[in-house]
CSV table of C-alpha atoms in Angstrom, one decimal:
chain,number,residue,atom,x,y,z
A,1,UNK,CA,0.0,0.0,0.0
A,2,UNK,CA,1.2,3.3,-0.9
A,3,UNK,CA,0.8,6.5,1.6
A,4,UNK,CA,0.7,9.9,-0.2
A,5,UNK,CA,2.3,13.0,1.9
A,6,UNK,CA,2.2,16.2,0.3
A,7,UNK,CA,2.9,20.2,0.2
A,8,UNK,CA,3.0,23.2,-1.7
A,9,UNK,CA,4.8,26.7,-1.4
A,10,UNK,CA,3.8,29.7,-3.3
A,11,UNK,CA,7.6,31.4,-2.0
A,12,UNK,CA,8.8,31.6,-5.5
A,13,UNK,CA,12.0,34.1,-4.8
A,14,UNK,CA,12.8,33.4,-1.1
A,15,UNK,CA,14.6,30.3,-1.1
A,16,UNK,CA,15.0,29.6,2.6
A,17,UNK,CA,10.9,30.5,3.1
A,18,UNK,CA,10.1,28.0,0.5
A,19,UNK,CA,12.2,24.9,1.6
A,20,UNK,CA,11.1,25.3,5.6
A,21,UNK,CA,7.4,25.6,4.3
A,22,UNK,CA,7.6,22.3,2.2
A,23,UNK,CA,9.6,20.9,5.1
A,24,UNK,CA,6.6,21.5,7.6
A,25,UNK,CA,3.8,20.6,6.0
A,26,UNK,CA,5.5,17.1,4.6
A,27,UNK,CA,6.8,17.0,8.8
A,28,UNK,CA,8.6,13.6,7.4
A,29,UNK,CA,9.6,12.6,11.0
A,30,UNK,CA,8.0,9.2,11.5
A,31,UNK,CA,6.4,9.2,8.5
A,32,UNK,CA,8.1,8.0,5.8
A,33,UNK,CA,8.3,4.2,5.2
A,34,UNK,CA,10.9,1.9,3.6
A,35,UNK,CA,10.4,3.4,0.0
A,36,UNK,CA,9.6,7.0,-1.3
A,37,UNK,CA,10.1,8.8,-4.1
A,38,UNK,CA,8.3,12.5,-4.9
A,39,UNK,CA,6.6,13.8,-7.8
A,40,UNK,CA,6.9,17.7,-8.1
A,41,UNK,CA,4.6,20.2,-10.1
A,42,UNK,CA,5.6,23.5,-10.4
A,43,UNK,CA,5.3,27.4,-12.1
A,44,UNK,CA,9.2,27.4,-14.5
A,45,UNK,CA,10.2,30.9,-12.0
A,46,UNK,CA,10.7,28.4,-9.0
A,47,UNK,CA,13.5,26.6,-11.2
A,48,UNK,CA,14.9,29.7,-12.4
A,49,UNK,CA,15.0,30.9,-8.6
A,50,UNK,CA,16.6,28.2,-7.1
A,51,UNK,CA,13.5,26.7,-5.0
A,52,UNK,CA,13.2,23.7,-6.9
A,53,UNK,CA,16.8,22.7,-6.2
A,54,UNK,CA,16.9,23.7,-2.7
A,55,UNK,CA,13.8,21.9,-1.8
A,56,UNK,CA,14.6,18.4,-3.4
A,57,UNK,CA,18.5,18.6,-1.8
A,58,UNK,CA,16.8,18.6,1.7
A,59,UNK,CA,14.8,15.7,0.6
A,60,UNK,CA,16.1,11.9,1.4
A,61,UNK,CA,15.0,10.6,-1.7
A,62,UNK,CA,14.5,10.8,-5.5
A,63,UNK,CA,12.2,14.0,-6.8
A,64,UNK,CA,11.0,14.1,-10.3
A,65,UNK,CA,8.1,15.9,-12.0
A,66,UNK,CA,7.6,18.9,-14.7
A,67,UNK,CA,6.5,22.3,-14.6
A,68,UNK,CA,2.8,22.9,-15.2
A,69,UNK,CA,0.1,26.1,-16.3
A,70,UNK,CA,-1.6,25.2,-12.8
A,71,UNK,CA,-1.0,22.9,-9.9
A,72,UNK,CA,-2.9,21.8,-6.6
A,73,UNK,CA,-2.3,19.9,-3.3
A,74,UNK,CA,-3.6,20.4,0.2
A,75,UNK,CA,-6.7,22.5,-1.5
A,76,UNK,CA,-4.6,25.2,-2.7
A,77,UNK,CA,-4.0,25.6,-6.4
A,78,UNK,CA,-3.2,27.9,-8.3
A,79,UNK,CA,-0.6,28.7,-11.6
A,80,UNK,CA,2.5,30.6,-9.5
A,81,UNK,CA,2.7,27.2,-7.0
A,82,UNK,CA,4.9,24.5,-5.8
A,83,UNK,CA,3.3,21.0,-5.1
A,84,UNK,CA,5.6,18.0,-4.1
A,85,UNK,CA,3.6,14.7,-3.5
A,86,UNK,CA,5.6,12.0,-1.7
A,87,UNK,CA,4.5,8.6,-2.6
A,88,UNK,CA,5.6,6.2,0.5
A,89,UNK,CA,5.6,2.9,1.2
A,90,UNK,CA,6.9,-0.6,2.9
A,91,UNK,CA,5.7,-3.1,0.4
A,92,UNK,CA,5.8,-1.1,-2.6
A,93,UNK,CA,9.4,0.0,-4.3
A,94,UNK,CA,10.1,3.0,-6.3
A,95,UNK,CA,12.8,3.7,-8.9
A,96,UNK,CA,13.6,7.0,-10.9
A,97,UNK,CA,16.2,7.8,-13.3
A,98,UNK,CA,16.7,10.7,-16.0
A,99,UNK,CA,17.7,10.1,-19.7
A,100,UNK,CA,20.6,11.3,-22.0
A,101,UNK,CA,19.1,14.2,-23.7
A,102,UNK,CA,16.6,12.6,-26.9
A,103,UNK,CA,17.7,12.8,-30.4
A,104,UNK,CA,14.9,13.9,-32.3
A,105,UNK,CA,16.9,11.6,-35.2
A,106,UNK,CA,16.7,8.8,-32.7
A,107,UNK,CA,15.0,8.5,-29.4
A,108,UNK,CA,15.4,4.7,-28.9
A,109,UNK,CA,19.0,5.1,-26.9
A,110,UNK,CA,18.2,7.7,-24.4
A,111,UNK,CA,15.1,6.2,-23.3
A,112,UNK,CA,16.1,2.6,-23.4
A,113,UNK,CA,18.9,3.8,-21.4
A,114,UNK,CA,16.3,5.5,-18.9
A,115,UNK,CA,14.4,2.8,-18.9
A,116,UNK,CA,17.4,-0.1,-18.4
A,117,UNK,CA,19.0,2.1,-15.8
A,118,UNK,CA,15.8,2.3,-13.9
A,119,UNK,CA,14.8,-1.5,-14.3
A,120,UNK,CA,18.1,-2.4,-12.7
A,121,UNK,CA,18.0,-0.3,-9.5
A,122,UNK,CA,14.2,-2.1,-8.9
A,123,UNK,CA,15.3,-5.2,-8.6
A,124,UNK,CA,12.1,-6.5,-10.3
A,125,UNK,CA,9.7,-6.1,-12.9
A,126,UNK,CA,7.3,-2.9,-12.7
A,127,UNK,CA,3.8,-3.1,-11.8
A,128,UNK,CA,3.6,0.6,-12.9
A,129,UNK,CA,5.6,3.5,-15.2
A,130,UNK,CA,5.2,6.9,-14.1
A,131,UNK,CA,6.5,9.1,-17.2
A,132,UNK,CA,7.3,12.8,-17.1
A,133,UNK,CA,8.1,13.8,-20.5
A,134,UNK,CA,9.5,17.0,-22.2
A,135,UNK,CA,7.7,19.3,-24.2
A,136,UNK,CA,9.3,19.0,-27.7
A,137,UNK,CA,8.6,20.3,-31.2
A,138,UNK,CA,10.6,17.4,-33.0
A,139,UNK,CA,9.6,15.1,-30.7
A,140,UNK,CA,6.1,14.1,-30.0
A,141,UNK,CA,4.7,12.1,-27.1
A,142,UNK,CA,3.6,8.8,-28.9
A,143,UNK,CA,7.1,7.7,-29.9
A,144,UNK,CA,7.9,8.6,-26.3
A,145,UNK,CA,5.1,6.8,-25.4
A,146,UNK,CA,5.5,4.0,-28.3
A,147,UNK,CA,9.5,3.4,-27.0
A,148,UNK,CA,8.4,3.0,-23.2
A,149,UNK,CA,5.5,0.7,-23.8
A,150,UNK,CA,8.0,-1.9,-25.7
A,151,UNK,CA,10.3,-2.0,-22.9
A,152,UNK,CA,7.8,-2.2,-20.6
A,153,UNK,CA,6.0,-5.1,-22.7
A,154,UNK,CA,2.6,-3.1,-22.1
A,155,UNK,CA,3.1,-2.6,-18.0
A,156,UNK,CA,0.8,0.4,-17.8
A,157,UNK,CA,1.9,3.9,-18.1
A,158,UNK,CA,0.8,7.4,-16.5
A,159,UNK,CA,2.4,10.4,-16.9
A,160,UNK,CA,2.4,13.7,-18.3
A,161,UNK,CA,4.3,16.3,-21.0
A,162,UNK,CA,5.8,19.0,-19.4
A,163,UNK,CA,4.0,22.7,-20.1
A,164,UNK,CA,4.1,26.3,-18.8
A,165,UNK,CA,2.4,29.8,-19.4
A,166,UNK,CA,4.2,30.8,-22.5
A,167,UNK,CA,2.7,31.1,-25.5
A,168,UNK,CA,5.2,28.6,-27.5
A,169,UNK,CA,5.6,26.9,-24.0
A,170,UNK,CA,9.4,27.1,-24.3
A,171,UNK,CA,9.7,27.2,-20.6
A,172,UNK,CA,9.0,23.4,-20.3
A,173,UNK,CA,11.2,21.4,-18.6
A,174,UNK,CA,11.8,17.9,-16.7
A,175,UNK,CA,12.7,18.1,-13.3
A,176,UNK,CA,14.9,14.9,-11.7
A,177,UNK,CA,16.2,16.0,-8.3
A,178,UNK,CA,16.8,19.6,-8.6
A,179,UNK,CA,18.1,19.4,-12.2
A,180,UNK,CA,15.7,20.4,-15.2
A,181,UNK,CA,16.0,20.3,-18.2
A,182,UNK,CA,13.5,21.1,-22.0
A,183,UNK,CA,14.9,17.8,-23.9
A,184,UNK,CA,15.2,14.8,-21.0
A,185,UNK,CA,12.9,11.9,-20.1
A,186,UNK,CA,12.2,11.0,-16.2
A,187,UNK,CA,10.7,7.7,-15.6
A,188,UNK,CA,9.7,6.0,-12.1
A,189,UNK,CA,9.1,2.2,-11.9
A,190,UNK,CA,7.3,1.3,-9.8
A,191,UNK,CA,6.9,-2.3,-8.2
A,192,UNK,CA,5.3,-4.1,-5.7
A,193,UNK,CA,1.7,-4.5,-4.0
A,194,UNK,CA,0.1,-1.7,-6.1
A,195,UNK,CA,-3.3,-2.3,-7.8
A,196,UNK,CA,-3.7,1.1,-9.9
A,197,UNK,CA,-6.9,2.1,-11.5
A,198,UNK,CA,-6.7,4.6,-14.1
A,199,UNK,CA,-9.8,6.6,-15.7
A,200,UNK,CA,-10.3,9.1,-18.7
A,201,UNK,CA,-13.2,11.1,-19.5
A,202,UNK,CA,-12.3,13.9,-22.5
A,203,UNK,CA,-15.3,15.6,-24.2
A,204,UNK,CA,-18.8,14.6,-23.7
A,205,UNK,CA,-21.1,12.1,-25.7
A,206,UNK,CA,-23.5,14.9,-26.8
A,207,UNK,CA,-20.4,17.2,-28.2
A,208,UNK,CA,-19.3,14.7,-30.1
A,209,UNK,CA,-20.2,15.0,-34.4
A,210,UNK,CA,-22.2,11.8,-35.5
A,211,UNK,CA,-20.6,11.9,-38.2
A,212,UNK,CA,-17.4,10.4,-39.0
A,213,UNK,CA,-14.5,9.5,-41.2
A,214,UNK,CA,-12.2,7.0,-41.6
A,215,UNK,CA,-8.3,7.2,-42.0
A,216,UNK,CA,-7.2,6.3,-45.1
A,217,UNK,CA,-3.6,7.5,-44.8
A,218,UNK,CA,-1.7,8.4,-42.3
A,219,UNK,CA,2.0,8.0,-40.7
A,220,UNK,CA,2.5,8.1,-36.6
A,221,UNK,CA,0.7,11.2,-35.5
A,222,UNK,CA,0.4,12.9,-39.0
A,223,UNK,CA,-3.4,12.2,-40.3
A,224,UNK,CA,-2.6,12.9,-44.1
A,225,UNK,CA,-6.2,11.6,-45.1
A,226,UNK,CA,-9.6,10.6,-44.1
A,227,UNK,CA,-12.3,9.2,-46.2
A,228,UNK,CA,-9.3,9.2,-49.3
A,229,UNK,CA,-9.3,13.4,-48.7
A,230,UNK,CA,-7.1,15.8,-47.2
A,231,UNK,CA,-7.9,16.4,-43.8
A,232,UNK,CA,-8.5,19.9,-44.3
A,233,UNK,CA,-10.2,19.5,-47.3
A,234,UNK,CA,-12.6,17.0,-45.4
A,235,UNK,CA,-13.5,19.6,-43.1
A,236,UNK,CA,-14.5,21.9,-45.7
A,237,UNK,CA,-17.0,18.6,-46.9
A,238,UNK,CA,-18.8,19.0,-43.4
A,239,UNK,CA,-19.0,23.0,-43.6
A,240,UNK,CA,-15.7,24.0,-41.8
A,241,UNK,CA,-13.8,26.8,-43.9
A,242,UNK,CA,-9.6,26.1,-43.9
A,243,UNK,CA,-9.1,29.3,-43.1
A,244,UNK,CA,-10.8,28.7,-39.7
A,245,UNK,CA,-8.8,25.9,-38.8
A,246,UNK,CA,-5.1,27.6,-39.7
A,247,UNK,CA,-6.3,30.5,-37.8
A,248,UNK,CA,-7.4,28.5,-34.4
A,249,UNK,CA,-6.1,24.7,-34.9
A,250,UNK,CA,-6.6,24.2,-30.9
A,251,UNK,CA,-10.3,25.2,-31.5
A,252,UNK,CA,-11.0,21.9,-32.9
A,253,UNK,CA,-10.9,18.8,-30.8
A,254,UNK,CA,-10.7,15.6,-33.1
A,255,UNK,CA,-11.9,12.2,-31.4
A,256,UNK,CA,-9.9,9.2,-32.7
A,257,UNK,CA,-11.9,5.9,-32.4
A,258,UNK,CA,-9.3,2.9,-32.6
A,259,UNK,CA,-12.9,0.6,-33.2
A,260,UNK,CA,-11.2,-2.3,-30.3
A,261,UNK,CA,-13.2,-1.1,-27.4
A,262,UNK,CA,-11.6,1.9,-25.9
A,263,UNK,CA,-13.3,5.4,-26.0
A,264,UNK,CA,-12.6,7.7,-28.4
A,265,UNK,CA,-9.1,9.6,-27.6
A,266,UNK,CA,-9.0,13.4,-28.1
A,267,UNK,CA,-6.6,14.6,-30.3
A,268,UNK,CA,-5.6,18.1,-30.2
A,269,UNK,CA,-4.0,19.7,-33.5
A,270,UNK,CA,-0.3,20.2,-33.2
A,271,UNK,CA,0.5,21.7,-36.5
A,272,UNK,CA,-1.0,22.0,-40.0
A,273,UNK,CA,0.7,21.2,-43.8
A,274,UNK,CA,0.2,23.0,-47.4
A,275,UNK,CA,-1.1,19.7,-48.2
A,276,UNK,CA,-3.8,20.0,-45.8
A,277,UNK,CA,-3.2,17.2,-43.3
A,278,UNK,CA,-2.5,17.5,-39.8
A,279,UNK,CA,-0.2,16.5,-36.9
A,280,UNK,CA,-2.0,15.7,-34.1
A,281,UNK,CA,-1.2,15.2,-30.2
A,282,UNK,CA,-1.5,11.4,-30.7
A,283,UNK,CA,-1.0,9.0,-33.2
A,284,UNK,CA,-3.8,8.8,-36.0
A,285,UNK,CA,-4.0,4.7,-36.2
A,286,UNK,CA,-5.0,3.7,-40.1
A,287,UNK,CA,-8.5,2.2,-40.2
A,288,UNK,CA,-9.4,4.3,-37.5
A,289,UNK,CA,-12.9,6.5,-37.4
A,290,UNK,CA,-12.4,10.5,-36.1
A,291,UNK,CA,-15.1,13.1,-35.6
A,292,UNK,CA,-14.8,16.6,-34.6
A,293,UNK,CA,-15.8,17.7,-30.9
A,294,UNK,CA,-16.4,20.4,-29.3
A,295,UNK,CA,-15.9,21.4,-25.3
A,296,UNK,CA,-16.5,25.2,-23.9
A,297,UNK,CA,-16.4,26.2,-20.0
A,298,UNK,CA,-19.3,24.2,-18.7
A,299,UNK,CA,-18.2,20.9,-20.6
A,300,UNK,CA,-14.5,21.4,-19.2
A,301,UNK,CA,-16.2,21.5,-15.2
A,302,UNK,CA,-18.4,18.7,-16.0
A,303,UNK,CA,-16.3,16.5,-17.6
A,304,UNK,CA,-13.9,17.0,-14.8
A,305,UNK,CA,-16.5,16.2,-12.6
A,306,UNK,CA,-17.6,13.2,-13.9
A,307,UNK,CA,-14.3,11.6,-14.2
A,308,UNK,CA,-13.4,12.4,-10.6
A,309,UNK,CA,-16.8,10.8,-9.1
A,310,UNK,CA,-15.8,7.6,-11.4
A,311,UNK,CA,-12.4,7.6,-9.6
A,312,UNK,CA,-13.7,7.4,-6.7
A,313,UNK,CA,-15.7,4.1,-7.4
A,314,UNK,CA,-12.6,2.3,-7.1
A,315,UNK,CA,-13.2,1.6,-3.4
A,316,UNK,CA,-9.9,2.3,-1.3
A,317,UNK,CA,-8.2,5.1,-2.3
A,318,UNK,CA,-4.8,6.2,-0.5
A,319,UNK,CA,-4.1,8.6,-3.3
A,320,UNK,CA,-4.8,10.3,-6.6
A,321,UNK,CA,-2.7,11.9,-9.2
A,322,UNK,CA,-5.0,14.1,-11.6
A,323,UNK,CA,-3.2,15.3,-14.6
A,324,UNK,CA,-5.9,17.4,-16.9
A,325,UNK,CA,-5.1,18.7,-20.8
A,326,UNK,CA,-3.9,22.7,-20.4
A,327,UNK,CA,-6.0,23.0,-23.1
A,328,UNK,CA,-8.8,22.4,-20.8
A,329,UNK,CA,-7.3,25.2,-18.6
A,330,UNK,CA,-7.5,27.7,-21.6
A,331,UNK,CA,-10.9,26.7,-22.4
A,332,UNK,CA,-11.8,28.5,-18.3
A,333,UNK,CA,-10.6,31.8,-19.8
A,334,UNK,CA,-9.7,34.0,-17.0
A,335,UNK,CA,-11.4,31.9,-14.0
A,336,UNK,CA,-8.2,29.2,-14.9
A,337,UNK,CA,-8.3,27.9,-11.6
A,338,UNK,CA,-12.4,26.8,-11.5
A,339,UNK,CA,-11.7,23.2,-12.8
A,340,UNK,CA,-8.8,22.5,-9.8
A,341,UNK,CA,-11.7,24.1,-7.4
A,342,UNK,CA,-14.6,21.7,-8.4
A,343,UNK,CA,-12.0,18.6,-8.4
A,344,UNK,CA,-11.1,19.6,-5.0
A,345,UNK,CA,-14.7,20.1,-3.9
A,346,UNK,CA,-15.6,16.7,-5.3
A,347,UNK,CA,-12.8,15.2,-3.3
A,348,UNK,CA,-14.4,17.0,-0.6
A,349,UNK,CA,-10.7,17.0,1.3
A,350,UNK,CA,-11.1,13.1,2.2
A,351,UNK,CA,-8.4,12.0,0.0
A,352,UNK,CA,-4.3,13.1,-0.7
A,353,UNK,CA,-4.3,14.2,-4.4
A,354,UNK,CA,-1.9,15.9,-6.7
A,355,UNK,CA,-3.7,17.9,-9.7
A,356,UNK,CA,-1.2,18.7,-12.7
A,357,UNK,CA,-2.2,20.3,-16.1
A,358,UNK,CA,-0.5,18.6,-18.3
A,359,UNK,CA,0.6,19.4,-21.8
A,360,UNK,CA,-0.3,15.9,-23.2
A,361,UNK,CA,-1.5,13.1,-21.2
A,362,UNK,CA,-0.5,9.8,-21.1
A,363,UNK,CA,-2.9,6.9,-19.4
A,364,UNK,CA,-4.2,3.2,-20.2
A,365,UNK,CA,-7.5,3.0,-21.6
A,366,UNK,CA,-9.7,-0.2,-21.0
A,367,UNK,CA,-11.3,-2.2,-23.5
A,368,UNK,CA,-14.7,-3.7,-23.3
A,369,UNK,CA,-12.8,-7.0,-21.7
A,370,UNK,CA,-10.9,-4.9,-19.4
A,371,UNK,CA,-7.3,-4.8,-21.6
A,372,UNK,CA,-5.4,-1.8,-20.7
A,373,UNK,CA,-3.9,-0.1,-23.9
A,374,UNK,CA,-1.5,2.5,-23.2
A,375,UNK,CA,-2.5,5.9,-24.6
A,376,UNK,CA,-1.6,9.6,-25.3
A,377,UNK,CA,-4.5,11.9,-24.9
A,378,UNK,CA,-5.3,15.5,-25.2
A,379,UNK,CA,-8.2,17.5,-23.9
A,380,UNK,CA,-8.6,15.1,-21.5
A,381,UNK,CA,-8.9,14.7,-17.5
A,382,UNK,CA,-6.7,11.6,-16.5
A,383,UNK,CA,-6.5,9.9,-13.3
A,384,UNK,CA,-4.7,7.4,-11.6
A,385,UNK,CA,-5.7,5.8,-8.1
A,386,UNK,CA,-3.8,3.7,-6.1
């Protein structure tokens, strides 16, 4: 069983303030067990100021974790925070490790190398990956995600890509113990008795299109064609100018249906091509169906809602990490911090959680028989229980 501590520190220039806050709140005396490791979330100024360093040097084990757009522990949240969950436990292990910096030519070395160097301080094969992943224009999260789930032979994965506030979010970064860093890969394996549940819930039924088109060409995560057209050419079919699309690709949320049981994936839209097709968040599978979706304000609360109320179905609960699209969080428009508020009044402050947004999530999916197929989503809310 796993015992989540946690804290948070909004002390983003004084250094000393920040570290004996954490330090309280976590009061580690007599708490920690055999194992720990801790998972930090946190604004990009508290790297730049020295706070993430400073805190994770006074800590007695390994830290990793990303920076976020918003952040909440302890029913505080906000984007300009610090959270550090400690995850801690006698008959569950944890292992973390940081890669070589990735080669967008070739990615397999650093994170086999991760993964391998991981693996071998665990003493044991994983029950479960935790992935914090960097925020990458050449390199997208499903070969991250594609890499990780062949060394782990399918072992389910949970994770997030790092984000932050800027507009071209170039103040992402990978935190392992103090260092961070806009190219690496942090992994935690973790093994032992740990029965996790994962949930995803992205747009709703009802703002979802009926109608739908198949992929009929397509390579990783570019969707060159559906129904034999252009994908922005498709669009046009079903009454959607280009012009609308280049101008606001964010705007349109595409569901990918894999057809093996799984819901739908959302698929955020990453980049558009002169030749009209797009690259998505996520890969666009051949033979797959995809319809265009739609999610506003009230849909993001809702959704949100919904998902956390499913969660909590699982029975016992020592813990929850909640990592939610950021696309989500730009959807709240200048009340960013409503969708942390109504997951933390759901939880109703009976539970130890860690809410990240995250700029791509990465979770399991369950088929109808209750496979889990390891995923990268956007617009989505994902959860893991343990």
């Amino acid at each position: 069983m796993i015992k989540m501590l946690n804290a948070n520190t909004a002390e983003i220039d004084d250094v000393d303030a920040a570290v004996a806050e954490i330090l309280a709140q976590l009061d580690l005396s007599g708490k920690l067990l055999k194992n720990s490791v801790g998972i930090i979330a946190c604004y990009h100024e508290f790297i730049e100021t020295g706070v993430v360093e400073a805190v994770c040097k006074k800590l007695p084990f390994d830290v990793v974790g990303c920076t976020t757009v918003g952040n909440a522990v302890l029913d505080k949240c906000g984007l300009e925070l610090l959270s550090l969950s400690v995850l801690t436990s006698d008959d569950v292990s944890f292992s973390a490790a940081i890669s070589g910096e990735l080669d967008p030519g070739d990615i397999r070395p650093a994170i086999t190398g991760v993964y391998n160097q991981a693996l071998a301080s665990l003493g044991g094969e994983p029950a479960l990956i935790l992935s914090y992943a960097p925020m990458m224009s050449s390199v997208g999260a499903a070969p991250i995600l594609e890499e990780i789930n062949k060394l782990g032979r399918g072992i389910p994965v949970f994770g997030t890509i790092s984000c932050d506030s800027t507009s071209d979010l170039h103040e992402s970064q990978v935190i392992h113990n103090g260092a961070a860093s806009k190219n690496t890969l942090a992994l935690v394996l973790v093994k032992g008795n740990i029965r996790p549940a994962f949930h995803v819930n992205s747009i709703s039924d009802d703002k979802i299109q009926k109608l739908t088109a198949v992929i009929t060409e397509s390579e990783g995560c570019l969707l060159r064609k559906v129904n034999d057209m252009p994908f922005l050419d498709y669009l046009e079919t079903i009454g959607i100018p280009k012009e609308r699309v280049i101008e606001s690709p964010t705007s349109f949320p595409i569901m990918v249906n894999y057809n093996d049981g799984t819901k739908p994936a959302g698929r955020g839209i990453y980049g558009l091509s002169p030749e009209g097709y797009a690259l998505l968040g996520g890969e666009a599978p051949l033979g797959a169906t995809v319809a265009l979706g739609t999610i506003d304000y009230k849909g993001v609360l809702e959704t949100a809602e919904t998902a956390v109320k499913r969660a909590l179905e699982d029975g016992t609960i020592s813990g929850l990490l909640l990592y939610p699209c950021l696309t989500r969080n730009f959807m709240l428009g200048p009340n960013s911090d409503d969708e942390m508020k109504k997951v933390m009044g759901v939880l109703g402050g009976k539970y130890p959680y860690q809410i990240c947004y995250s700029g791509g999530e990465i979770c399991p999916s369950s088929t109808e028989d209750g496979k889990l197929l390891n995923r990268v989503h956007n617009f989505t809310f994902a959860i893991c229980t343990f």
